[in-house]
Coordinates of C-alpha atoms in Angstrom, one line a residue:
Chain A
M1 CA 13.1 7.8 -29.2
K2 CA 12.0 10.6 -27.1
I3 CA 8.8 10.3 -25.5
L4 CA 7.0 13.0 -23.9
V5 CA 4.0 12.1 -21.6
A6 CA 1.4 15.2 -20.5
V7 CA 0.1 14.2 -17.1
K8 CA -2.5 15.9 -15.1
Q9 CA -3.2 15.7 -11.6
V10 CA -6.7 15.4 -10.4
A11 CA -8.8 14.8 -7.3
S12 CA -8.9 11.1 -6.1
R13 CA -11.6 8.9 -7.1
D14 CA -14.6 8.7 -5.1
S15 CA -13.7 12.2 -3.5
A16 CA -16.5 14.0 -1.9
L17 CA -16.6 17.1 -4.2
K18 CA -18.2 20.5 -3.4
P19 CA -17.7 23.9 -5.0
A20 CA -15.1 26.3 -3.5
A21 CA -16.1 29.4 -1.7
D22 CA -15.1 31.7 -4.5
G23 CA -17.1 29.4 -6.9
R24 CA -14.4 29.3 -9.2
W25 CA -13.5 25.5 -8.7
I26 CA -13.9 22.7 -6.1
D27 CA -13.0 23.0 -2.6
E28 CA -9.6 21.7 -2.3
S29 CA -9.0 21.8 1.4
D30 CA -9.7 17.9 2.2
L31 CA -8.8 16.6 -1.2
T32 CA -6.4 13.9 -2.0
Y33 CA -4.8 13.8 -5.5
E34 CA -4.0 11.2 -8.1
I35 CA -2.6 11.0 -11.8
N36 CA -5.6 11.3 -14.0
E37 CA -6.4 7.7 -14.9
P38 CA -6.2 8.1 -18.8
D39 CA -2.9 9.8 -18.3
A40 CA -1.6 6.8 -16.4
Y41 CA -2.3 4.7 -19.3
A42 CA -0.6 7.3 -21.4
L43 CA 2.4 7.1 -19.2
E44 CA 2.3 3.1 -19.1
S45 CA 2.4 3.3 -23.0
G46 CA 5.3 5.6 -23.0
L47 CA 7.2 3.4 -20.6
Q48 CA 6.5 0.3 -22.6
L49 CA 7.7 2.0 -25.9
K50 CA 10.7 2.9 -24.3
E51 CA 11.3 -0.6 -23.3
Q52 CA 10.7 -2.0 -26.7
H53 CA 12.7 0.9 -28.5
G54 CA 14.8 2.3 -26.3
G55 CA 15.1 6.2 -25.5
E56 CA 13.8 8.5 -22.8
V57 CA 10.3 9.3 -21.3
V58 CA 10.1 12.8 -20.1
V59 CA 6.8 13.8 -18.3
V60 CA 5.3 17.4 -18.3
A61 CA 2.7 18.5 -15.9
A62 CA 1.2 21.8 -15.1
G63 CA -0.2 22.9 -12.0
P64 CA 0.6 24.2 -8.4
A65 CA 3.2 22.9 -6.0
R66 CA 1.2 19.7 -5.0
V67 CA 1.5 18.5 -8.5
S68 CA 5.0 17.5 -7.6
S69 CA 3.6 14.4 -5.8
S70 CA 2.2 13.0 -9.2
I71 CA 5.5 13.9 -10.9
R72 CA 7.3 11.9 -8.4
E73 CA 4.8 9.0 -8.8
A74 CA 5.8 9.0 -12.8
L75 CA 9.4 9.1 -12.0
A76 CA 9.0 6.3 -9.6
K77 CA 7.2 4.2 -12.1
G78 CA 10.3 4.9 -14.5
A79 CA 10.0 8.3 -16.5
D80 CA 13.4 9.6 -16.6
R81 CA 13.0 13.1 -15.8
A82 CA 10.1 15.8 -15.7
I83 CA 9.1 19.3 -16.4
H84 CA 6.8 20.9 -13.8
I85 CA 5.0 23.9 -15.1
E86 CA 4.1 25.7 -11.9
Q87 CA 0.9 27.7 -12.3
D88 CA -1.8 28.1 -9.9
G89 CA -5.3 28.4 -11.0
L90 CA -5.2 26.4 -14.1
D91 CA -8.4 24.3 -13.5
A92 CA -10.3 27.4 -14.2
W93 CA -8.4 28.0 -17.6
D94 CA -9.7 27.2 -21.0
S95 CA -8.3 24.2 -22.9
L96 CA -6.4 26.2 -25.5
S97 CA -4.5 28.5 -22.8
L98 CA -3.5 25.3 -20.9
A99 CA -2.5 23.7 -24.3
R100 CA -0.1 26.6 -24.9
L101 CA 1.6 26.2 -21.8
L102 CA 2.1 22.7 -22.3
A103 CA 2.9 22.6 -26.2
A104 CA 5.7 25.3 -25.1
A105 CA 7.2 22.9 -22.9
A106 CA 6.9 20.0 -25.4
R107 CA 8.5 22.2 -28.1
S108 CA 11.4 22.8 -26.1
E109 CA 12.0 18.9 -25.8
S110 CA 11.5 18.2 -29.6
P111 CA 10.0 14.7 -28.9
D112 CA 9.1 11.9 -31.4
V113 CA 6.1 11.0 -29.7
V114 CA 3.8 12.9 -27.3
L115 CA 1.2 11.0 -25.2
T116 CA -1.9 12.3 -23.2
G117 CA -4.9 10.9 -21.7
L118 CA -7.8 10.7 -23.9
Q119 CA -9.5 13.4 -21.3
S120 CA -9.3 14.4 -17.7
D121 CA -11.4 12.6 -15.1
D122 CA -12.3 16.1 -13.6
A123 CA -12.9 18.7 -16.4
G124 CA -13.6 16.0 -19.0
R125 CA -13.1 18.1 -21.9
G126 CA -10.9 15.9 -24.1
E127 CA -9.4 18.6 -26.1
T128 CA -6.3 19.6 -24.6
G129 CA -4.2 16.9 -26.3
V130 CA -5.7 17.7 -29.7
M131 CA -5.2 21.5 -29.3
M132 CA -1.3 20.8 -28.1
A133 CA -0.8 18.7 -31.4
E134 CA -2.3 21.6 -33.7
L135 CA 0.0 24.0 -31.7
L136 CA 2.9 21.9 -32.2
G137 CA 2.1 21.1 -36.0
M138 CA 2.1 17.4 -35.2
A139 CA -0.1 14.7 -36.7
H140 CA -2.4 13.3 -34.0
A141 CA -5.0 10.6 -33.1
T142 CA -7.4 10.2 -30.4
I143 CA -8.8 7.1 -28.5
A144 CA -5.6 5.1 -29.3
M145 CA -5.8 1.7 -28.1
K146 CA -2.8 0.1 -29.4
I147 CA 0.7 1.8 -30.4
D148 CA 3.4 0.2 -32.3
V149 CA 6.6 1.6 -34.0
E150 CA 7.6 0.2 -37.2
G151 CA 10.2 1.6 -39.6
G152 CA 9.8 5.2 -38.1
V153 CA 6.0 5.1 -38.4
L154 CA 3.7 5.0 -35.6
K155 CA 0.8 2.4 -35.9
V156 CA -2.1 3.1 -34.0
K157 CA -5.4 1.4 -33.4
R158 CA -8.3 3.7 -32.6
E159 CA -11.4 2.9 -31.0
L160 CA -14.7 3.9 -32.8
E161 CA -18.4 3.8 -32.0
G162 CA -20.2 0.5 -32.2
G163 CA -17.4 -1.9 -31.6
W164 CA -15.4 -0.9 -34.7
F165 CA -11.8 -0.1 -34.9
Q166 CA -9.7 1.9 -37.1
D167 CA -5.9 1.3 -37.9
L168 CA -3.7 4.4 -39.0
N169 CA -0.2 5.0 -39.8
L170 CA 1.1 8.1 -38.4
P171 CA 4.5 10.0 -39.3
M172 CA 6.6 10.9 -36.5
P173 CA 6.6 13.2 -34.7
A174 CA 2.9 12.7 -33.7
L175 CA 0.6 13.2 -30.4
L176 CA -1.7 10.5 -29.3
A177 CA -4.6 10.8 -26.8
V178 CA -4.7 7.3 -25.1
Q179 CA -7.7 5.5 -24.1
S180 CA -8.2 3.9 -20.3
G181 CA -7.7 0.5 -19.7
I182 CA -5.2 -0.3 -22.7
N183 CA -2.5 -1.9 -20.6
K184 CA -1.8 -3.0 -17.1
L185 CA -0.5 -0.2 -15.3
R186 CA 2.8 -1.0 -13.2
Y187 CA 3.4 -0.4 -9.5
A188 CA 5.8 2.2 -8.5
T189 CA 8.3 -0.1 -6.7
L190 CA 9.8 1.0 -3.4
M191 CA 13.3 0.9 -5.3
G192 CA 11.6 3.2 -8.0
I193 CA 10.4 5.6 -5.3
K194 CA 14.0 6.0 -3.9
K195 CA 15.5 6.1 -7.3
A196 CA 13.0 9.0 -8.2
R197 CA 14.7 11.4 -5.7
T198 CA 17.8 11.4 -8.1
K199 CA 16.0 12.4 -11.1
E200 CA 15.8 15.7 -12.6
V201 CA 12.4 17.9 -12.3
K202 CA 12.7 21.2 -14.1
V203 CA 10.3 23.7 -12.6
M204 CA 9.3 26.2 -15.2
T205 CA 6.9 29.4 -15.1
A206 CA 4.7 30.4 -18.2
A207 CA 7.3 33.3 -18.5
D208 CA 9.8 30.9 -18.6
L209 CA 8.0 29.2 -21.5
G210 CA 7.5 32.5 -23.2
V211 CA 3.8 32.1 -22.7
E212 CA 1.6 34.7 -21.1
A213 CA 0.3 33.6 -17.8
A214 CA -3.3 34.5 -18.6
P215 CA -6.2 32.5 -20.0
L216 CA -8.4 33.4 -23.1
A217 CA -11.6 32.4 -21.2
I218 CA -12.0 31.5 -17.4
L219 CA -14.5 29.5 -15.4
E220 CA -16.4 32.1 -13.7
R221 CA -18.7 29.9 -11.6
L222 CA -19.2 26.3 -10.8
A223 CA -22.3 25.4 -8.5
L224 CA -24.3 22.3 -7.7
P225 CA -27.7 21.9 -9.5
V226 CA -30.4 23.4 -7.4
K227 CA -33.0 20.8 -6.1
K228 CA -36.5 22.0 -6.7
K229 CA -39.6 20.4 -5.1
Q230 CA -42.5 21.0 -7.1
G231 CA -46.1 19.8 -6.2
E232 CA -48.6 19.4 -8.8
M233 CA -52.4 19.3 -8.4
I234 CA -54.4 16.7 -10.6
E235 CA -57.8 18.1 -11.3
G236 CA -61.0 16.1 -12.5
T237 CA -63.3 13.3 -10.9
P238 CA -61.7 10.8 -8.6
K239 CA -61.5 8.4 -11.4
E240 CA -59.7 10.7 -13.8
Q241 CA -57.5 11.9 -11.1
A242 CA -56.6 8.2 -10.4
A243 CA -56.0 7.3 -14.1
R244 CA -53.8 10.6 -14.6
L245 CA -51.8 9.7 -11.3
I246 CA -51.0 6.2 -12.5
E247 CA -49.9 7.6 -16.0
K248 CA -47.7 9.8 -14.4
L249 CA -46.1 7.4 -12.0
R250 CA -45.7 5.2 -14.8
F251 CA -44.2 7.5 -17.6
E252 CA -42.9 10.4 -15.7
A253 CA -41.6 9.2 -12.3
R254 CA -41.1 5.6 -13.6
A255 CA -42.1 4.5 -10.2
I256 CA -44.4 1.5 -11.5
Chain B
M1 CA -13.7 -4.0 -4.8
P2 CA -13.3 -0.3 -3.7
S3 CA -9.7 0.8 -2.5
F4 CA -8.9 1.6 1.0
R5 CA -8.8 5.3 1.6
G6 CA -7.2 5.0 5.1
V7 CA -8.2 6.1 8.6
D8 CA -6.8 9.6 9.4
Y9 CA -8.9 11.3 11.9
L10 CA -6.0 13.7 12.9
N11 CA -4.5 14.5 9.8
I12 CA -1.7 12.6 10.7
D13 CA -0.7 12.2 6.9
L14 CA 0.3 15.9 7.2
M15 CA 3.4 14.6 9.2
L16 CA 4.2 12.3 6.0
S17 CA 6.5 13.5 3.0
E18 CA 5.5 12.9 -0.5
E19 CA 7.9 10.0 -0.7
E20 CA 6.6 8.3 2.4
L21 CA 3.0 8.8 1.0
L22 CA 3.8 7.3 -2.1
V23 CA 5.5 4.1 -0.5
R24 CA 2.0 3.6 1.5
Q25 CA 0.3 4.2 -1.9
T26 CA 2.1 1.2 -3.4
A27 CA 1.9 -1.0 -0.4
R28 CA -2.0 -0.2 -0.2
Q29 CA -2.5 -0.6 -3.9
F30 CA -0.9 -4.1 -3.8
V31 CA -3.2 -5.2 -0.6
D32 CA -6.3 -4.0 -2.4
E33 CA -5.5 -5.6 -5.8
E34 CA -3.5 -8.8 -4.7
V35 CA -4.2 -9.8 -1.2
A36 CA -7.8 -8.6 -0.5
P37 CA -9.3 -10.9 -3.2
V38 CA -7.5 -14.0 -2.1
I39 CA -7.2 -13.8 1.6
K40 CA -10.5 -15.0 3.0
D41 CA -10.1 -18.4 1.1
C42 CA -6.3 -18.8 1.9
F43 CA -7.5 -18.2 5.7
N44 CA -10.4 -20.6 5.4
E45 CA -8.3 -23.3 3.6
G46 CA -5.2 -22.8 6.2
R47 CA -3.0 -22.1 3.1
F48 CA -0.2 -19.2 2.8
P49 CA -0.6 -17.3 -0.4
S50 CA 2.7 -18.2 -1.6
Q51 CA 2.1 -16.8 -5.3
L52 CA 2.6 -13.3 -3.7
I53 CA 6.2 -13.8 -2.2
R54 CA 8.0 -12.9 -5.5
K55 CA 5.5 -10.0 -6.2
M56 CA 6.4 -8.5 -2.7
G57 CA 10.1 -9.0 -3.5
E58 CA 9.7 -7.3 -6.6
L59 CA 7.8 -4.4 -5.2
G60 CA 10.7 -4.0 -2.6
F61 CA 8.6 -5.2 0.7
L62 CA 11.2 -7.8 1.7
G63 CA 13.9 -6.4 3.9
A64 CA 12.8 -2.9 2.8
N65 CA 14.5 -0.9 5.6
L66 CA 17.9 -2.7 4.8
T67 CA 20.7 -1.2 2.5
G68 CA 22.5 -2.7 -0.4
Y69 CA 21.9 -6.1 -1.8
G70 CA 18.8 -4.9 -4.1
C71 CA 16.9 -3.8 -0.9
A72 CA 14.6 -0.7 -1.1
E73 CA 16.5 1.4 1.8
L74 CA 13.4 2.7 3.2
S75 CA 13.4 4.9 6.3
N76 CA 11.9 3.3 9.3
V77 CA 8.5 5.2 9.1
E78 CA 8.2 4.2 5.4
Y79 CA 9.1 0.5 6.4
G80 CA 6.3 0.8 9.3
L81 CA 3.6 2.3 6.8
V82 CA 4.4 -0.9 4.6
M83 CA 3.8 -3.0 7.5
Q84 CA 0.6 -1.3 8.4
E85 CA -0.8 -1.8 4.9
I86 CA 0.3 -5.6 4.7
E87 CA -1.4 -6.3 7.9
R88 CA -4.6 -4.6 7.0
G89 CA -4.5 -7.4 4.5
D90 CA -3.7 -10.1 7.0
S91 CA -1.4 -10.7 10.0
G92 CA -0.1 -13.8 8.4
L93 CA 1.2 -12.1 5.3
R94 CA 2.7 -9.3 7.6
S95 CA 4.4 -12.1 9.8
F96 CA 6.1 -13.4 6.4
A97 CA 7.3 -10.4 5.6
S98 CA 8.5 -9.5 9.1
V99 CA 10.3 -12.9 9.6
Q100 CA 12.0 -12.6 6.3
G101 CA 13.3 -9.0 6.6
A102 CA 13.7 -8.6 10.4
L103 CA 14.5 -12.1 11.5
V104 CA 16.3 -13.5 8.6
M105 CA 17.8 -10.8 6.6
Y106 CA 18.5 -8.3 9.3
P107 CA 20.7 -10.8 11.1
I108 CA 22.6 -11.8 8.1
H109 CA 23.0 -8.2 7.2
T110 CA 24.2 -7.3 10.8
F111 CA 26.1 -10.5 11.9
G112 CA 27.0 -12.3 8.8
T113 CA 30.1 -12.3 6.7
D114 CA 30.2 -10.8 3.3
A115 CA 29.9 -14.6 1.8
Q116 CA 26.8 -15.1 3.5
K117 CA 25.4 -11.8 2.5
E118 CA 26.2 -12.2 -1.1
K119 CA 24.9 -15.8 -1.1
W120 CA 21.5 -15.0 0.8
L121 CA 20.5 -11.4 0.9
P122 CA 19.8 -10.8 -2.9
R123 CA 17.6 -14.1 -3.1
L124 CA 15.7 -13.3 0.3
Q125 CA 15.1 -9.7 -1.1
S126 CA 13.7 -10.9 -4.4
G127 CA 11.7 -13.7 -2.8
D128 CA 13.5 -16.5 -4.7
A129 CA 14.5 -17.6 -1.2
V130 CA 12.5 -17.8 2.2
G131 CA 14.0 -17.8 5.5
C132 CA 12.8 -18.6 9.1
F133 CA 14.1 -17.8 12.6
G134 CA 14.6 -20.4 15.2
L135 CA 14.6 -19.5 18.9
T136 CA 11.6 -20.5 20.8
E137 CA 11.8 -24.2 22.1
P138 CA 8.9 -26.2 23.4
G139 CA 10.0 -25.7 26.9
F140 CA 11.4 -22.0 26.3
G141 CA 9.1 -19.1 25.1
S142 CA 9.4 -16.2 27.2
N143 CA 12.6 -17.5 28.6
P144 CA 14.7 -17.9 25.8
G145 CA 17.9 -17.6 27.7
G146 CA 17.0 -21.3 28.9
M147 CA 17.2 -23.0 25.7
T148 CA 18.6 -26.5 25.3
T149 CA 19.2 -26.7 21.7
T150 CA 23.2 -27.0 21.6
A151 CA 25.9 -26.7 18.9
K152 CA 29.2 -28.2 19.3
Q153 CA 32.3 -27.6 17.2
D154 CA 33.3 -30.7 15.5
G155 CA 36.7 -29.9 13.5
A156 CA 35.8 -27.0 11.2
G157 CA 32.0 -27.5 11.5
W158 CA 29.4 -27.8 14.0
V159 CA 26.9 -30.3 15.3
L160 CA 23.3 -29.1 16.3
N161 CA 21.0 -31.0 18.5
G162 CA 17.6 -30.0 19.6
E163 CA 14.0 -28.6 18.6
K164 CA 12.6 -25.5 17.9
T165 CA 8.9 -24.7 17.7
W166 CA 6.4 -22.1 16.7
I167 CA 8.6 -21.2 13.6
T168 CA 7.1 -19.0 11.0
N169 CA 7.7 -19.9 7.5
G170 CA 9.5 -23.2 8.9
T171 CA 9.0 -25.9 6.2
A172 CA 8.9 -23.2 3.4
A173 CA 12.4 -22.0 4.4
D174 CA 15.5 -22.4 2.4
V175 CA 17.6 -20.9 5.3
A176 CA 16.9 -21.0 9.1
V177 CA 18.7 -18.6 11.4
V178 CA 19.0 -20.9 14.5
W179 CA 20.1 -20.2 17.9
A180 CA 22.0 -22.6 19.9
R181 CA 23.9 -22.9 23.2
T182 CA 27.6 -23.5 22.6
D183 CA 30.4 -23.5 25.1
E184 CA 30.9 -19.8 24.5
G185 CA 27.3 -18.9 25.2
I186 CA 24.5 -18.6 22.7
R187 CA 25.3 -18.3 18.9
G188 CA 23.5 -17.8 15.7
F189 CA 23.8 -20.4 12.8
L190 CA 22.5 -20.6 9.2
V191 CA 21.0 -24.0 8.6
E192 CA 20.1 -24.8 5.0
K193 CA 17.1 -26.8 3.7
G194 CA 18.4 -30.4 3.1
M195 CA 21.3 -30.6 5.4
A196 CA 21.6 -33.7 6.9
G197 CA 20.1 -34.3 10.4
Y198 CA 17.5 -31.4 9.8
T199 CA 13.9 -31.9 9.4
T200 CA 10.9 -29.7 9.7
S201 CA 7.1 -30.3 10.0
D202 CA 4.2 -28.1 10.0
I203 CA 1.8 -27.3 13.1
H204 CA -1.8 -28.2 12.3
G205 CA -5.0 -27.4 14.0
K206 CA -4.3 -23.7 14.1
L207 CA -7.4 -21.4 14.6
S208 CA -5.3 -18.3 14.3
M209 CA -2.8 -17.2 11.5
R210 CA -4.1 -19.7 9.3
A211 CA -2.8 -18.0 6.1
S212 CA 0.6 -18.5 7.5
V213 CA 3.1 -21.4 7.8
T214 CA 4.0 -22.5 11.4
S215 CA 6.4 -25.1 11.9
S216 CA 8.8 -27.1 14.2
L217 CA 12.3 -27.5 13.2
M218 CA 14.4 -30.7 14.5
F219 CA 18.2 -31.1 14.5
S220 CA 19.4 -34.4 15.3
D221 CA 23.3 -34.5 15.2
C222 CA 22.8 -32.0 12.3
R223 CA 26.3 -31.1 10.8
I224 CA 26.7 -27.7 9.2
P225 CA 29.9 -26.3 7.9
G226 CA 32.0 -23.7 9.6
E227 CA 31.2 -21.1 7.2
N228 CA 27.6 -21.2 8.3
V229 CA 28.0 -19.6 11.9
L230 CA 27.2 -15.9 12.0
P231 CA 30.2 -14.5 13.3
G232 CA 28.8 -11.5 14.7
A233 CA 25.5 -13.2 16.6
K234 CA 27.1 -13.8 20.0
G235 CA 24.9 -13.9 23.2
L236 CA 21.0 -13.7 23.5
K237 CA 21.4 -10.1 22.9
A238 CA 21.9 -10.5 19.1
A239 CA 18.6 -12.6 19.0
L240 CA 16.8 -9.9 21.0
M241 CA 18.2 -7.3 18.7
C242 CA 16.4 -9.2 15.6
L243 CA 13.1 -9.4 17.7
S244 CA 13.3 -5.6 18.3
Q245 CA 13.3 -5.0 14.5
A246 CA 10.4 -7.5 14.1
R247 CA 8.4 -5.9 17.1
Y248 CA 8.8 -2.5 15.6
G249 CA 7.0 -3.7 12.6
I250 CA 4.3 -5.4 14.4
G251 CA 3.5 -2.2 16.2
W252 CA 2.7 -0.6 12.9
G253 CA 1.2 -3.6 11.4
V254 CA -1.4 -4.1 14.0
V255 CA -2.8 -0.7 13.4
G256 CA -3.5 -1.9 9.9
A257 CA -5.7 -4.8 11.0
A258 CA -7.4 -2.3 13.6
M259 CA -8.1 0.0 10.6
D260 CA -9.6 -2.7 8.5
C261 CA -12.0 -3.8 11.4
Y262 CA -13.0 -0.2 12.2
E263 CA -13.6 0.8 8.8
A264 CA -15.9 -2.3 8.0
A265 CA -17.8 -1.5 11.2
R266 CA -18.1 2.2 10.2
Q267 CA -19.6 1.5 6.9
Y268 CA -21.9 -1.2 8.0
T269 CA -23.3 0.8 10.9
I270 CA -24.2 3.8 8.4
E271 CA -25.8 1.1 6.2
R272 CA -27.7 -1.1 8.6
K273 CA -31.2 0.0 9.5
Q274 CA -33.1 -0.7 12.7
F275 CA -36.0 1.0 14.6
D276 CA -38.0 3.1 12.3
N277 CA -35.6 2.6 9.3
K278 CA -32.6 4.6 10.8
P279 CA -29.0 3.7 10.5
I280 CA -27.7 1.9 13.7
A281 CA -24.9 4.6 13.7
S282 CA -27.5 7.0 14.6
H283 CA -27.6 5.6 18.0
Q284 CA -25.5 6.9 20.6
L285 CA -24.2 3.6 21.9
V286 CA -23.0 2.7 18.6
Q287 CA -21.4 6.1 18.1
A288 CA -19.7 5.7 21.5
K289 CA -18.0 2.4 20.2
L290 CA -16.8 4.1 16.6
A291 CA -15.6 7.0 18.7
W292 CA -13.6 4.8 21.0
M293 CA -12.1 2.7 18.2
V294 CA -11.1 5.8 16.1
S295 CA -9.5 7.3 19.3
E296 CA -7.6 4.4 19.9
I297 CA -6.6 3.8 16.4
T298 CA -5.3 7.5 16.2
K299 CA -3.4 7.3 19.5
A300 CA -1.7 4.1 18.2
Q301 CA -0.8 5.8 15.0
L302 CA 0.8 8.6 16.9
L303 CA 2.8 6.1 19.0
A304 CA 4.2 4.2 15.9
M305 CA 4.9 7.6 14.3
Q306 CA 7.1 8.9 17.0
C307 CA 8.8 5.3 17.6
G308 CA 9.5 5.6 13.7
R309 CA 10.9 9.0 14.0
L310 CA 13.0 7.9 16.9
K311 CA 14.6 4.8 15.1
D312 CA 15.2 6.8 12.2
M313 CA 17.3 9.0 14.5
G314 CA 18.8 6.1 16.0
K315 CA 17.2 6.7 19.3
L316 CA 14.5 4.1 19.6
E317 CA 15.0 1.7 22.6
A318 CA 13.7 -1.8 23.3
A319 CA 11.8 -0.3 26.2
H320 CA 10.0 1.9 23.7
I321 CA 9.3 -1.0 21.4
S322 CA 7.8 -2.9 24.1
M323 CA 5.1 0.1 24.7
L324 CA 4.5 0.2 20.9
K325 CA 4.2 -3.5 20.2
G326 CA 2.2 -4.1 23.6
N327 CA -0.2 -1.1 23.5
N328 CA -1.1 -1.3 19.9
T329 CA -1.6 -5.1 19.7
A330 CA -4.0 -4.9 22.7
M331 CA -5.8 -2.0 20.9
A332 CA -6.0 -3.8 17.6
L333 CA -7.3 -6.8 19.4
D334 CA -10.1 -4.6 21.4
V335 CA -10.9 -2.8 18.1
A336 CA -11.5 -6.2 16.4
R337 CA -13.8 -7.3 19.1
T338 CA -15.6 -4.0 19.4
A339 CA -16.1 -3.9 15.3
R340 CA -17.5 -7.3 15.6
D341 CA -20.1 -6.4 18.2
L342 CA -21.4 -3.7 16.0
L343 CA -22.1 -6.0 13.1
G344 CA -24.1 -8.5 15.5
A345 CA -24.4 -12.0 13.9
N346 CA -23.1 -10.7 10.5
G347 CA -19.8 -10.1 12.1
I348 CA -19.2 -13.6 13.1
T349 CA -19.1 -14.6 9.1
D350 CA -16.3 -14.6 6.7
D351 CA -18.0 -12.0 4.7
Y352 CA -16.5 -9.5 7.0
P353 CA -12.7 -9.4 8.0
M354 CA -13.2 -8.9 11.9
M355 CA -13.1 -12.6 13.1
R356 CA -10.1 -13.5 11.0
H357 CA -8.1 -10.3 12.3
M358 CA -9.3 -11.1 15.8
A359 CA -8.2 -14.8 15.6
N360 CA -5.0 -13.5 13.9
L361 CA -4.3 -11.0 16.8
E362 CA -4.8 -13.5 19.6
S363 CA -1.3 -15.0 18.3
V364 CA 0.2 -11.4 17.7
K365 CA -0.7 -10.7 21.3
T366 CA 1.7 -13.5 22.7
Y367 CA 4.1 -13.9 19.8
E368 CA 7.3 -11.8 19.7
G369 CA 7.1 -11.1 23.3
T370 CA 3.8 -11.7 25.3
D371 CA 1.7 -8.8 26.7
H372 CA 3.1 -9.7 30.1
I373 CA 6.7 -9.6 29.2
H374 CA 6.4 -6.3 27.3
T375 CA 4.7 -4.9 30.4
L376 CA 7.3 -5.9 32.5
V377 CA 9.9 -4.3 30.4
I378 CA 8.1 -1.1 30.9
G379 CA 8.0 -1.6 34.5
E380 CA 11.4 -2.2 34.6
R381 CA 12.2 0.9 32.7
V382 CA 10.2 2.8 35.1
T383 CA 11.3 1.4 38.4
G384 CA 14.6 0.2 37.7
I385 CA 13.5 -3.1 39.2
P386 CA 13.3 -6.1 36.8
A387 CA 10.4 -8.4 37.8
Y388 CA 10.6 -11.3 35.2
K389 CA 11.1 -14.1 38.0

């Protein structure tokens, strides 16, 4: 079974974020990066599927040169090889344009299963995986909680609202967008880190994939909400003013 | 518990490769997830967290800079980063890893026969077996050359008599690397648990290194087979080569303990409010202490990094390691004390790590070469005059 896992590199949790000078994305000068958390669970799911059913795990990640550290981590955890679509400025791209890049790389691999995280911890749009599935003409399911393969069919448990679950059977190939926390993430062992050095990372450009390196829509400006200080004069007799103030403190400010 | 974000005032991480950062990440994550939640209770109860041994083996922490036999084959900088993170957890756990890797696996790897390597290294690497190192004696600490433990050849085997003490992992060890005086000078032997005439007992009443096993080893006509002598381990120099490996790791490790203390104090002083509801970090005397601590940690990081790069080039000398171990341990102890000061009374409780690190570092200051001896090594190096006697 060939399993392809799409991984995004995002700013580390608890990073202090501020908009970049050009306003297009966040200031990256002092940031450290990590594998997007839901993608880490997708990778773990892929590695477990390989352990149960055999085959190969191929990681695909798109982004600038720094993304190689997340690719190395995925290889150290046990992925067999990787494709790095090297492209700057993707954080300002629309999801469909990104999905086109990822889908083109996926198509060249003809995987049986494509796994992605449910959403990214930065933009949080949760649509790139689904768009990839449409572009690849694959069945897909989101919020996957449990993934099994039986008789060439993917058996997937999905999380619904209100404590409900849905069991689905999907034909392969299919794409699954994986929920965080569904398994226990493994460590990259020190032996695994050394072994990763010998694994293949194919660096490709949009042109190599036959996709135009231009987004359909671009994020023009990103800014922090402007804090406004607003005073309000309360009219009326002292008694009316006091009553009005108490009402505002209780129901608007929720201070009492 | 929030994950540790590191102390990197001078962007020293820019000197590290992707692979080195990934190695540190694994060790850091292990300490955050597996060590931090249990270490306070282990220390208070005087118990080594033995449940972590196999996990450390699985992750590659044991004998991490050795080659073959399942070892991780890390560079020396990577090995140092692992020691730094483990000691951020606790000096006792780092001591376990130092002894296992540098004082047991290293001598077997360097001085042992193929059969000894095949028998012990894979099991010591995985944590299926534990080792200890017997050099110090009740009467001979800084002067190991005076040891009185003897080994006499008897037919094909050897007979050992004597006592070793202050031995980390002693009672837990499946194999002990023991140094004894023979007719041909000092030699190294492998003594296995259960061999006749070999007994061990733990040292109790320690107020330091409480999450670590410390023991005495007794040899009373202890007969070991000829195949258990380490053929290459001849002379005190061989034992000192092992200590150089361990001291190198200590030089990195203590930086981790200092980082843990500094970071706890930094966060505390920003949150703790006094005088007009202002954080105590807004006072100049508090900032002076924080600035001093982060400066000292940064210098210690650079010292460790340079020693690591030299070791990877094969150019690190024992006199360099004395500066690394001596300076960084003294620094870490001073940082632990200064960090404790900033927390006032809260700092003396086990809600914070300072007292535990401080108590541990008192041991680290005098084990594996006291501060005095390391100073004299540097003194000899710059004057050409030995001043040990």
